[in-house]
mmCIF file of N, CA and C in Angstrom:
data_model
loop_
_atom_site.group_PDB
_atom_site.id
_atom_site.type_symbol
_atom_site.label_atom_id
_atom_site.label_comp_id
_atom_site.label_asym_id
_atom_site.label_seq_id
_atom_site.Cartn_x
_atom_site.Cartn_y
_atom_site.Cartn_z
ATOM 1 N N UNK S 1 0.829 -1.165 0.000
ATOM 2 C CA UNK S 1 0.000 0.000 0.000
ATOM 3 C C UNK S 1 0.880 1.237 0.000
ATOM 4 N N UNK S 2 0.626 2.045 -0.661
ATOM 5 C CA UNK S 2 1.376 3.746 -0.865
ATOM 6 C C UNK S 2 0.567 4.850 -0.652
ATOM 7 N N UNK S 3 0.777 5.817 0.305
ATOM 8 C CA UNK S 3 -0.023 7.153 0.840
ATOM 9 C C UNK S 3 -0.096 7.376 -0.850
ATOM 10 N N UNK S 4 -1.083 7.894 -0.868
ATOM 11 C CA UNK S 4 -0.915 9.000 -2.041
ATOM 12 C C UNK S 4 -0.774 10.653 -1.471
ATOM 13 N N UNK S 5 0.038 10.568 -2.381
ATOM 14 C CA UNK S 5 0.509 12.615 -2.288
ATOM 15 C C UNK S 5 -0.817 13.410 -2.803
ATOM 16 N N UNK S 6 -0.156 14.617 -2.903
ATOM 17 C CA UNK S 6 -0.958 15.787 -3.402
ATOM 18 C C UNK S 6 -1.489 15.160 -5.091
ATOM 19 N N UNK S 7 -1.931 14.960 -5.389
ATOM 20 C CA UNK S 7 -3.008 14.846 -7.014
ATOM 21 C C UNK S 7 -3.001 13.748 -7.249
ATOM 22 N N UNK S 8 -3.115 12.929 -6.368
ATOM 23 C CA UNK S 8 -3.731 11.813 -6.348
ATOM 24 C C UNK S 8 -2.583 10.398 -6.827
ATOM 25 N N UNK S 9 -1.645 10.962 -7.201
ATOM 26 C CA UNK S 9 -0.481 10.122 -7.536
ATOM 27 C C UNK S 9 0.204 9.307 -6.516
ATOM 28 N N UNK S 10 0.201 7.917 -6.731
ATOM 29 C CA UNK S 10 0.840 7.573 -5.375
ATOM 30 C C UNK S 10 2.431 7.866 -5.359
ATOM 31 N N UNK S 11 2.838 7.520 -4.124
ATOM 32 C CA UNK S 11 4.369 7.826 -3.901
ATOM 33 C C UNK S 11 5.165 6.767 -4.309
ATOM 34 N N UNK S 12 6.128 6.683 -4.912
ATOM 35 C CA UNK S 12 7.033 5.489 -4.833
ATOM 36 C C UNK S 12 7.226 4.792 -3.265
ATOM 37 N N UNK S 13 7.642 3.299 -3.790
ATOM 38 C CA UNK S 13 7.933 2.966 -2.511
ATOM 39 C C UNK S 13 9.575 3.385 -1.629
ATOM 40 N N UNK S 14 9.246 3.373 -0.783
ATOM 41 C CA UNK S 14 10.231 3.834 0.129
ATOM 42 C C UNK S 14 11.369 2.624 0.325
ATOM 43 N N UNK S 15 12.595 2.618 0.665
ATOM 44 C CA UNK S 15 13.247 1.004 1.008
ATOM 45 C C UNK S 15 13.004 1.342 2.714
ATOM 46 N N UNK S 16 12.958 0.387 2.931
ATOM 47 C CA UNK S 16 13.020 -0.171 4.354
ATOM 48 C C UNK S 16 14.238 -0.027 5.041
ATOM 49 N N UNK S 17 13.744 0.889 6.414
ATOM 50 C CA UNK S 17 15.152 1.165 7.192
ATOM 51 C C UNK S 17 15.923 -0.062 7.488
ATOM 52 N N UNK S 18 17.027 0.169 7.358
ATOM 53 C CA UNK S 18 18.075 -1.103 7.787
ATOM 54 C C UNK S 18 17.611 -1.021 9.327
ATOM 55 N N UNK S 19 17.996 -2.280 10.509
ATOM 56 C CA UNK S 19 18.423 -2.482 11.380
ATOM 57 C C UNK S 19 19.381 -1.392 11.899
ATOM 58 N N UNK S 20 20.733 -1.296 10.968
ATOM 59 C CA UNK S 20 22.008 -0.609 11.497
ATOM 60 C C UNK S 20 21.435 0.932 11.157
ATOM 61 N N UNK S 21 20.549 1.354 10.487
ATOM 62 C CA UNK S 21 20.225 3.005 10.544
ATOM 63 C C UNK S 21 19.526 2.966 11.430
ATOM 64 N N UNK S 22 18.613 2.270 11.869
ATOM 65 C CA UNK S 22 17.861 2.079 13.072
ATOM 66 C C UNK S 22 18.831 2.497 14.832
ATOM 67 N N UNK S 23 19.782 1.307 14.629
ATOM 68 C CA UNK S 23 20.302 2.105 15.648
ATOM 69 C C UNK S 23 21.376 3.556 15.712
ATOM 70 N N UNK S 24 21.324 3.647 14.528
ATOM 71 C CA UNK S 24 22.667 4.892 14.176
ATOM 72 C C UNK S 24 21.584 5.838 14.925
ATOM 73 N N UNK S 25 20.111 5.820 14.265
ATOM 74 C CA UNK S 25 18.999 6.696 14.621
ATOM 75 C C UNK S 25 18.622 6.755 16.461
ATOM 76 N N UNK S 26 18.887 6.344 16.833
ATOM 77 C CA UNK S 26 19.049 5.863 18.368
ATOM 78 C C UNK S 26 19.789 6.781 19.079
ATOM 79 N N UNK S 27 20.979 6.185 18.368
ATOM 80 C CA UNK S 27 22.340 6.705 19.192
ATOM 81 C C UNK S 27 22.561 8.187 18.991
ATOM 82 N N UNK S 28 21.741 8.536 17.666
ATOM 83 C CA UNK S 28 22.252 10.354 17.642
ATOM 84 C C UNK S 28 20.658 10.785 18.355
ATOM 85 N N UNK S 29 19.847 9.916 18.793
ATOM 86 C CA UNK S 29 18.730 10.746 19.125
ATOM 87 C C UNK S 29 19.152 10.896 20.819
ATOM 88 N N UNK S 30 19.537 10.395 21.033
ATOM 89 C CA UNK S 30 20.406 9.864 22.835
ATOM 90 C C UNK S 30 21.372 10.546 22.705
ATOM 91 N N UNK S 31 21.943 10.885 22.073
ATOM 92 C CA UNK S 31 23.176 11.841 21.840
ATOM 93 C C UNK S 31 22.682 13.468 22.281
ATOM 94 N N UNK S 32 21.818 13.502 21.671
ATOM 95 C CA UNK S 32 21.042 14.772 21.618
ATOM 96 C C UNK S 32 20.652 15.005 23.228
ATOM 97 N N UNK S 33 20.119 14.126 23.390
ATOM 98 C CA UNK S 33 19.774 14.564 25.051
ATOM 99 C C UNK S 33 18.060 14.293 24.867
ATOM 100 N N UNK S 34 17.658 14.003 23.683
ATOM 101 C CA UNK S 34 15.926 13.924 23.727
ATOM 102 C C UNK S 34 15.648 12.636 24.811
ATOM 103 N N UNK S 35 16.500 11.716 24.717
ATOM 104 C CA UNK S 35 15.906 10.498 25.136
ATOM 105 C C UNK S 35 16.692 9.757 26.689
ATOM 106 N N UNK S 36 16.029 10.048 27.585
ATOM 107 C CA UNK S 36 16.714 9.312 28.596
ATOM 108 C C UNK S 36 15.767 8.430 29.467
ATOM 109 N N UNK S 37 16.732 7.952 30.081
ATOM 110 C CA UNK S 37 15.881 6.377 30.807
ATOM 111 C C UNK S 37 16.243 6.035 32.339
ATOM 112 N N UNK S 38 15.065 5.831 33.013
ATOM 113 C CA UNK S 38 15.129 5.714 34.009
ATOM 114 C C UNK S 38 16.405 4.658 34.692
ATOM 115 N N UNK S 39 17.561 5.161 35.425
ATOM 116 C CA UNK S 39 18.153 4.317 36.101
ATOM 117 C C UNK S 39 18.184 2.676 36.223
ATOM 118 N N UNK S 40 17.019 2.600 37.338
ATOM 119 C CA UNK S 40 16.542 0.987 37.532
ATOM 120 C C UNK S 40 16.310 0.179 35.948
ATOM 121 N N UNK S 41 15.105 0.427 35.094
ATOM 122 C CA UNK S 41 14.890 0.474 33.872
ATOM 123 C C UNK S 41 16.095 0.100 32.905
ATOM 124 N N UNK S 42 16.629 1.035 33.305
ATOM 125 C CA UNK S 42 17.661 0.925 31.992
ATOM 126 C C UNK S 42 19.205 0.008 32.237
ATOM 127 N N UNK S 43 19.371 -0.052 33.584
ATOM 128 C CA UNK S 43 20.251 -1.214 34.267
ATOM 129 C C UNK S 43 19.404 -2.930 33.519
ATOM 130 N N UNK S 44 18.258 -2.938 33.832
ATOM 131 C CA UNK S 44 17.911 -4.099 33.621
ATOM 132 C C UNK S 44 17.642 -4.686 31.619
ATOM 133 N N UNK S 45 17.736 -3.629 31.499
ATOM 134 C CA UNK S 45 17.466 -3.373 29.871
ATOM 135 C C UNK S 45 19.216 -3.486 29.662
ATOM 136 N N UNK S 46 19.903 -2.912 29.999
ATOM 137 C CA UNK S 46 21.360 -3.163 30.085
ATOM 138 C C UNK S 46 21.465 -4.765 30.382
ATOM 139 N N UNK S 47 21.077 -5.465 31.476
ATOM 140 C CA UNK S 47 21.446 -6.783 31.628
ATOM 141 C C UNK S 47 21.565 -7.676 30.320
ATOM 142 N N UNK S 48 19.653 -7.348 30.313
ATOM 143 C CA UNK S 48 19.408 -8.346 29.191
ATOM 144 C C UNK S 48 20.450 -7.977 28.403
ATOM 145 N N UNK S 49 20.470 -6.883 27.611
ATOM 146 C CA UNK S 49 21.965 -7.052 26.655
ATOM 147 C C UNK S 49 23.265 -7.769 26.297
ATOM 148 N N UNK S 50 23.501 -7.576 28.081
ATOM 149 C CA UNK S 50 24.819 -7.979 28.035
ATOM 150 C C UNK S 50 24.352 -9.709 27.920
ATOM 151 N N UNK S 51 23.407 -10.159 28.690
ATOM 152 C CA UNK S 51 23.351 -11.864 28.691
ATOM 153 C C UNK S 51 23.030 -12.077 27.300
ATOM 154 N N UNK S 52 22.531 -11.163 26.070
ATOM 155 C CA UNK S 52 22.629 -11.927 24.479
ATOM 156 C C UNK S 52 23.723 -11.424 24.221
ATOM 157 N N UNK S 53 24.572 -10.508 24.214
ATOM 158 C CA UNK S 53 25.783 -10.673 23.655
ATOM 159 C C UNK S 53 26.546 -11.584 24.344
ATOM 160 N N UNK S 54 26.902 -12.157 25.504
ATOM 161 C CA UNK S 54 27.912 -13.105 26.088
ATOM 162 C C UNK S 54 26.683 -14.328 25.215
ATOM 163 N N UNK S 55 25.470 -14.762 24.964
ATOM 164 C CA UNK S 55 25.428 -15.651 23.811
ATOM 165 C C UNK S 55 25.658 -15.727 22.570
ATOM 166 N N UNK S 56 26.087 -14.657 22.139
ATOM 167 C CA UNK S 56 26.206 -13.881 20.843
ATOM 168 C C UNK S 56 27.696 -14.442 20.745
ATOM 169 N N UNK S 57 28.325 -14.601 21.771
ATOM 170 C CA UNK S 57 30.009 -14.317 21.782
ATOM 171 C C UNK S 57 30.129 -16.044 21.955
ATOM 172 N N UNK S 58 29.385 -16.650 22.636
ATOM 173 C CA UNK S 58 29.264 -18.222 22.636
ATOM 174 C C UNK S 58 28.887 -18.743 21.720
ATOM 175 N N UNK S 59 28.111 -18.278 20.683
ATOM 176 C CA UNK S 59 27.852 -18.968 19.641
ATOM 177 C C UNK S 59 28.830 -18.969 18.128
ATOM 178 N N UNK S 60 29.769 -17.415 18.624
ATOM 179 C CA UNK S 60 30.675 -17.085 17.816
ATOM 180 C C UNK S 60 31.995 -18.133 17.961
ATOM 181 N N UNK S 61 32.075 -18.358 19.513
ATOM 182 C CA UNK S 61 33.203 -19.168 19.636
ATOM 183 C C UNK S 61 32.937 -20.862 18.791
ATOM 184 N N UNK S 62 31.636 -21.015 19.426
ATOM 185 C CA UNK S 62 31.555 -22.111 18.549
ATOM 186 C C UNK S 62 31.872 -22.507 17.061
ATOM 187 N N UNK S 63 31.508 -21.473 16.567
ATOM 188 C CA UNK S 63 31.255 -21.374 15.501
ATOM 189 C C UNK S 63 32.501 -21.241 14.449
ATOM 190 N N UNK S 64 33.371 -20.802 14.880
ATOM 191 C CA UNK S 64 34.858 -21.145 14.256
ATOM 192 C C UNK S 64 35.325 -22.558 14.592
ATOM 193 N N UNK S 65 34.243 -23.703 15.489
ATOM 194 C CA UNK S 65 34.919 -24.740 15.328
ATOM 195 C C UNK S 65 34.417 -25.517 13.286
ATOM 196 N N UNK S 66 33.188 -25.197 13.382
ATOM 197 C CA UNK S 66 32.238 -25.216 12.221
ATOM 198 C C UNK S 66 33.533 -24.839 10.931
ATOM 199 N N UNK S 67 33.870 -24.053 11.082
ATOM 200 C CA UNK S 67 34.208 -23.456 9.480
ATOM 201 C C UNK S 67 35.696 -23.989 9.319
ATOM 202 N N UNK S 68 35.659 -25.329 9.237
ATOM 203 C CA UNK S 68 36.921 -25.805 8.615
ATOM 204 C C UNK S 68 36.381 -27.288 7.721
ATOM 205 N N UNK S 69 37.060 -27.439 6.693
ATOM 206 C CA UNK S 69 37.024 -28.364 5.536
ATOM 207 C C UNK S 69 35.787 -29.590 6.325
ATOM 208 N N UNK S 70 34.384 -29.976 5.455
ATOM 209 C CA UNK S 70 34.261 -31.123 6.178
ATOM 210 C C UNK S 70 35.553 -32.706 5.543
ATOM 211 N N UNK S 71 35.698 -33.533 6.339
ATOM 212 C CA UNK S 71 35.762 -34.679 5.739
ATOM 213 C C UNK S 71 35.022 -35.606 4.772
ATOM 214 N N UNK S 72 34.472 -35.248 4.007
ATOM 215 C CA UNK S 72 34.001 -35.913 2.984
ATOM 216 C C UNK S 72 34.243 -36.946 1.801
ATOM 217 N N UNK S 73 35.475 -37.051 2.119
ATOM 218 C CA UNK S 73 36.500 -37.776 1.084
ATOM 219 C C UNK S 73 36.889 -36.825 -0.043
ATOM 220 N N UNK S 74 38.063 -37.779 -0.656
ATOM 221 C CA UNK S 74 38.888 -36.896 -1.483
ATOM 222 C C UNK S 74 38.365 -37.024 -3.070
ATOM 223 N N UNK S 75 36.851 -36.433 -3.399
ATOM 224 C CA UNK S 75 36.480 -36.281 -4.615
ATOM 225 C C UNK S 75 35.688 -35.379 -4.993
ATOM 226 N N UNK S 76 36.057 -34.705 -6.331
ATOM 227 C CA UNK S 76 35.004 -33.622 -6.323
ATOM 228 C C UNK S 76 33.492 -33.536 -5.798
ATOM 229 N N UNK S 77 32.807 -33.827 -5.153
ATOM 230 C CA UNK S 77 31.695 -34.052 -4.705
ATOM 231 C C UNK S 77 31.714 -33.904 -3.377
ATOM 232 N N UNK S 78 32.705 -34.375 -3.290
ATOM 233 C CA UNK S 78 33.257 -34.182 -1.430
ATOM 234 C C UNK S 78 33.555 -32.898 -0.938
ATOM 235 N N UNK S 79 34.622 -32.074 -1.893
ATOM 236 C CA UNK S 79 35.408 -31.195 -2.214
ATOM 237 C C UNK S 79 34.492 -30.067 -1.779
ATOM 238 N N UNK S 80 33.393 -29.851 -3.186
ATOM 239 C CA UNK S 80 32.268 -29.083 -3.263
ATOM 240 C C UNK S 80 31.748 -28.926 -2.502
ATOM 241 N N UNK S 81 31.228 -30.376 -1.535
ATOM 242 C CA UNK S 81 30.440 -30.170 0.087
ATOM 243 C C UNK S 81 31.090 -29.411 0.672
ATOM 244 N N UNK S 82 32.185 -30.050 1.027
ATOM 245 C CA UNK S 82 32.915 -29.428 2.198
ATOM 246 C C UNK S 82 33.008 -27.755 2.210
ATOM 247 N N UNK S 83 33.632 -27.610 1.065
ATOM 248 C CA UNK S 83 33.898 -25.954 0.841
ATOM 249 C C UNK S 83 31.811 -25.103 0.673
ATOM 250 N N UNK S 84 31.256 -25.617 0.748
ATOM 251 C CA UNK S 84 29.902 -25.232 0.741
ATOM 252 C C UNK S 84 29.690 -25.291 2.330
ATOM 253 N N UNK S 85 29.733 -26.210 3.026
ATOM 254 C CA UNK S 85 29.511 -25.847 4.717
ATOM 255 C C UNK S 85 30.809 -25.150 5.014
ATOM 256 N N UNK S 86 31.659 -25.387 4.628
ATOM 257 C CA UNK S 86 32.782 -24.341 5.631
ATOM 258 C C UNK S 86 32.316 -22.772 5.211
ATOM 259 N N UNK S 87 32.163 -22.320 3.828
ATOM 260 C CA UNK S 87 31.570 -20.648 3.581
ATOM 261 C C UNK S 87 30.156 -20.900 4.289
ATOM 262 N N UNK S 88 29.216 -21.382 4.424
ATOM 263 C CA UNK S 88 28.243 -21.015 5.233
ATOM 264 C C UNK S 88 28.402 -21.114 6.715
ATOM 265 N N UNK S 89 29.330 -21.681 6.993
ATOM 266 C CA UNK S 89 29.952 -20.906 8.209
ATOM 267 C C UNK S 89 30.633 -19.877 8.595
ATOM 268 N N UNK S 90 31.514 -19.232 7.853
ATOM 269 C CA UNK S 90 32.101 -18.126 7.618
ATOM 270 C C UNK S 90 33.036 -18.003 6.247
ATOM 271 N N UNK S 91 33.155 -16.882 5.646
ATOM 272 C CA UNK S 91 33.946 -16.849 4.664
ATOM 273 C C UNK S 91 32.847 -16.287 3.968
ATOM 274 N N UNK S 92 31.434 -16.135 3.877
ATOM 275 C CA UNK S 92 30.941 -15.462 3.081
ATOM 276 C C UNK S 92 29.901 -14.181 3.905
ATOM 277 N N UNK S 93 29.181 -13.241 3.148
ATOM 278 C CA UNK S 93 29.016 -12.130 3.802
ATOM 279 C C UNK S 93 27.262 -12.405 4.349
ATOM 280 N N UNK S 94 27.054 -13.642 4.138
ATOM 281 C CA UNK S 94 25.743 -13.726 5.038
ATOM 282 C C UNK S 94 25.985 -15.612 5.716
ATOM 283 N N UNK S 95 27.235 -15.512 5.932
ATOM 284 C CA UNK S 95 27.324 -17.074 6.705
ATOM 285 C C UNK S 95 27.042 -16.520 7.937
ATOM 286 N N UNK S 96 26.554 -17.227 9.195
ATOM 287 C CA UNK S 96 26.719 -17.304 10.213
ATOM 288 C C UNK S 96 27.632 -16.536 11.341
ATOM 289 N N UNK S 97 28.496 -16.570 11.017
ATOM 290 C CA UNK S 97 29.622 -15.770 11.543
ATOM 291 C C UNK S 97 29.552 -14.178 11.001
ATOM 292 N N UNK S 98 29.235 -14.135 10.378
ATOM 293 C CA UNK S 98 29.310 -12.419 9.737
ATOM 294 C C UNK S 98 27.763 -12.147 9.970
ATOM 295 N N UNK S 99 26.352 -13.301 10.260
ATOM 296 C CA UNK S 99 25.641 -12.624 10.747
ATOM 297 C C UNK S 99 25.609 -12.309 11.881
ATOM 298 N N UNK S 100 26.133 -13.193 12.734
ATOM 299 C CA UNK S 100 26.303 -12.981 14.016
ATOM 300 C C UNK S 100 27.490 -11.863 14.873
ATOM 301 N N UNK S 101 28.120 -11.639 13.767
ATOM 302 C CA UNK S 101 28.893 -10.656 14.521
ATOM 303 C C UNK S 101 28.377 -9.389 13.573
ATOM 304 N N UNK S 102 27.593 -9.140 13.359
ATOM 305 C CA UNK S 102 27.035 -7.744 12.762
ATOM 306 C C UNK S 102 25.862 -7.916 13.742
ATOM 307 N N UNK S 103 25.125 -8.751 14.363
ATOM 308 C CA UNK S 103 23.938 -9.106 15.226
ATOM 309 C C UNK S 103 24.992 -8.286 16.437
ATOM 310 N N UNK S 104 25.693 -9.007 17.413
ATOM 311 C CA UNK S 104 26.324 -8.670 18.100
ATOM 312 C C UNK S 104 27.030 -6.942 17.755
ATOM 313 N N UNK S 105 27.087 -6.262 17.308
ATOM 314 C CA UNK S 105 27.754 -5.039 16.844
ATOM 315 C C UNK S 105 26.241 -4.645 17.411
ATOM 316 N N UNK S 106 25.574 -4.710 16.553
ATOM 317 C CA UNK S 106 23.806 -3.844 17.397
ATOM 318 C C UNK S 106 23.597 -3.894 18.562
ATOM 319 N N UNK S 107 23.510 -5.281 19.304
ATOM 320 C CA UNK S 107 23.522 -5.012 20.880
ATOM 321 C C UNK S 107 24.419 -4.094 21.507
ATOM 322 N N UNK S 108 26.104 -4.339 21.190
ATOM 323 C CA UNK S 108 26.769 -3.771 21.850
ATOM 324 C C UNK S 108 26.252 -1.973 21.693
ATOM 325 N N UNK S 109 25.571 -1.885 20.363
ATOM 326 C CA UNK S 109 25.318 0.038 20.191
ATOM 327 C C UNK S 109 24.485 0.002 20.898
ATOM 328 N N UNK S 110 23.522 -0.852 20.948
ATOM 329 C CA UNK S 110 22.180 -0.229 22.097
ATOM 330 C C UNK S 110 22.545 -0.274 23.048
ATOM 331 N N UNK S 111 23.214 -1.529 23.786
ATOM 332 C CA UNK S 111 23.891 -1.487 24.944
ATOM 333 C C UNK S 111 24.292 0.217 25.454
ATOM 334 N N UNK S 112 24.827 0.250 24.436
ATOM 335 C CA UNK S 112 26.181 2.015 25.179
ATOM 336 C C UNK S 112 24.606 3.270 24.849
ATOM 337 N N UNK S 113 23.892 3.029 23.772
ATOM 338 C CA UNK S 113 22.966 3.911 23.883
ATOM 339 C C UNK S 113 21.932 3.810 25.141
ATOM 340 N N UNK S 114 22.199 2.725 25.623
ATOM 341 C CA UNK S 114 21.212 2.633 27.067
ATOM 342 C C UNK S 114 22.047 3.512 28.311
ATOM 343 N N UNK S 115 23.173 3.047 28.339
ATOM 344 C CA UNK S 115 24.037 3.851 29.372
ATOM 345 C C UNK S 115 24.315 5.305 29.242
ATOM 346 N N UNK S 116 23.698 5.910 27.595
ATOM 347 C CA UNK S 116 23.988 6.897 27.081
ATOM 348 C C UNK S 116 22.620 7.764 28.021
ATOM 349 N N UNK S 117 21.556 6.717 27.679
ATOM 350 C CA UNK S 117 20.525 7.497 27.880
ATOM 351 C C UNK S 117 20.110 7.418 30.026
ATOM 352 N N UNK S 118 20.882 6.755 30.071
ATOM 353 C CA UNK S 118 20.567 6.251 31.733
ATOM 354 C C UNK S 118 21.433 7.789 32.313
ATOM 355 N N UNK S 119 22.466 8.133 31.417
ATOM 356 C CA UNK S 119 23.000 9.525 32.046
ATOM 357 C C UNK S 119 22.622 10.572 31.624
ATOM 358 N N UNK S 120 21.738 10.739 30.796
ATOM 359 C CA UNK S 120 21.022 11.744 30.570
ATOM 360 C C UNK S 120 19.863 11.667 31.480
ATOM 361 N N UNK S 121 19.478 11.068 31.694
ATOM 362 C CA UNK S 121 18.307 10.896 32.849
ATOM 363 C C UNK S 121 18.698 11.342 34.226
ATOM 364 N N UNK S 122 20.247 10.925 34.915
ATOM 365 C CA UNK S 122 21.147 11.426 35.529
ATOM 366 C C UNK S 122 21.276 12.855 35.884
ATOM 367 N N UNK S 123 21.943 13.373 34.491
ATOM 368 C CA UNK S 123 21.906 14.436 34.396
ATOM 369 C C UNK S 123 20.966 15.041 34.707
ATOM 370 N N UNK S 124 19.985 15.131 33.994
ATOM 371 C CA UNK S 124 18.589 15.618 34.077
ATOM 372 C C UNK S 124 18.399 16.169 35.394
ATOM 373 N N UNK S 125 17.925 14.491 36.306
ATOM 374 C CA UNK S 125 17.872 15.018 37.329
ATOM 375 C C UNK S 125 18.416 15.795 38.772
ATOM 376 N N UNK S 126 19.806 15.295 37.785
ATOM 377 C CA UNK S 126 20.759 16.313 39.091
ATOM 378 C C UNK S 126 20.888 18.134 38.836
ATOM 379 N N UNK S 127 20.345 17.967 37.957
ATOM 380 C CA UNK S 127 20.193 19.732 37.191
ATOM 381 C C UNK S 127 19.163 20.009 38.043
ATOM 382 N N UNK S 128 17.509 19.151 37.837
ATOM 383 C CA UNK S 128 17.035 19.819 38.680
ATOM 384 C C UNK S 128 16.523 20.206 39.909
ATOM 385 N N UNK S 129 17.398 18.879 40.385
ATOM 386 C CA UNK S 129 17.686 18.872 41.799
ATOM 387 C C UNK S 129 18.306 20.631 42.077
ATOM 388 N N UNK S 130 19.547 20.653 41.784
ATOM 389 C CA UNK S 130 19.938 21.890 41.978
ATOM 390 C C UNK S 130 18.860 23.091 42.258
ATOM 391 N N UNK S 131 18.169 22.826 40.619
ATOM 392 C CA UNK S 131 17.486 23.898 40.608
ATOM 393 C C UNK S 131 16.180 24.187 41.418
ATOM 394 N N UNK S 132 15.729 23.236 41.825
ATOM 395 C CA UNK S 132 15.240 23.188 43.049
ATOM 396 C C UNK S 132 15.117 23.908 44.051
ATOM 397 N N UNK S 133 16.942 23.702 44.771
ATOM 398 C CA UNK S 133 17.295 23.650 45.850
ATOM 399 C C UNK S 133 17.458 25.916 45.823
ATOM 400 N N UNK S 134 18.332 25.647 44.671
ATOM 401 C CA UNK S 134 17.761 27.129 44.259
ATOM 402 C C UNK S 134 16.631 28.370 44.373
ATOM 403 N N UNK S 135 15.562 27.470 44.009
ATOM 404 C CA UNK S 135 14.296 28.109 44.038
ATOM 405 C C UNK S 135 13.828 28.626 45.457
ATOM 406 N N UNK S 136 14.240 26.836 45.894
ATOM 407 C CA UNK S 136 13.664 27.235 47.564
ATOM 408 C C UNK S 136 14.504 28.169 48.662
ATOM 409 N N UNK S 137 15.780 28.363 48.074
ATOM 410 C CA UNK S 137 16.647 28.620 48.983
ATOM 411 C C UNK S 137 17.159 28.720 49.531
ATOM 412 N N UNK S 138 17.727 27.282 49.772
ATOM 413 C CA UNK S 138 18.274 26.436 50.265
ATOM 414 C C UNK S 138 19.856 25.719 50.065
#
């Protein structure tokens, strides 16, 4: 489905945000100072993170056991297998290993955009704590 614009013409379609502009879009909106997160909240939103990337990082280790020659015997047919599971384990740009460590690269950005935004919340409120204390006179 496409909005239509002004005279009735529809719009081309749009491409679909990547994942990785997704979080680029994150990190400069947290950058900015628009977006911050409650302490408690954002510690536990932090956890979860860190426990899929330490699986992220376990499945990576594994996973270089995967990407070496299978044994198949010594004939073209064998050959072909083998070198077909070892690149879908790594060696090509959507094996396993290169998805998973571009998977892992996103957590780790949200990760730091959570801590980004847990100190802006920080901030926040130690500003208006101050200002507060200001007002009252204190």
């Amino acid at each position: 489905m496409y909005i239509a614009e002004d005279g009735g013409e529809q719009a081309p379609p749009r491409e679909a945000p990547t994942l990785d502009s997704k979080v680029v879009a994150l990190q400069e909106t947290v950058n900015s100072g628009r977006v911050s997160l409650d302490p408690a909240t954002g510690e536990e939103l932090r956890r979860m993170l860190l426990e899929q990337i330490d699986q992220v990082d376990s499945w990576l280790e594994r996973a270089g056991r995967l990407a070496r020659p299978a044994p198949l015997g010594a004939n073209p047919v064998g050959d072909k297998m083998a070198h077909k599971f070892e690149t879908r384990a790594d060696g090509d740009p959507r094996s396993f290993v290169a998805v998973m460590t571009a998977y892992r690269e996103v957590l780790q950005q949200t990760h730091d955009s959570v801590r980004s935004a847990i100190r802006n919340f920080t901030a926040a409120d130690e500003e208006h704590e101050v200002e507060m204390k200001r007002l009252s006179g204190n």
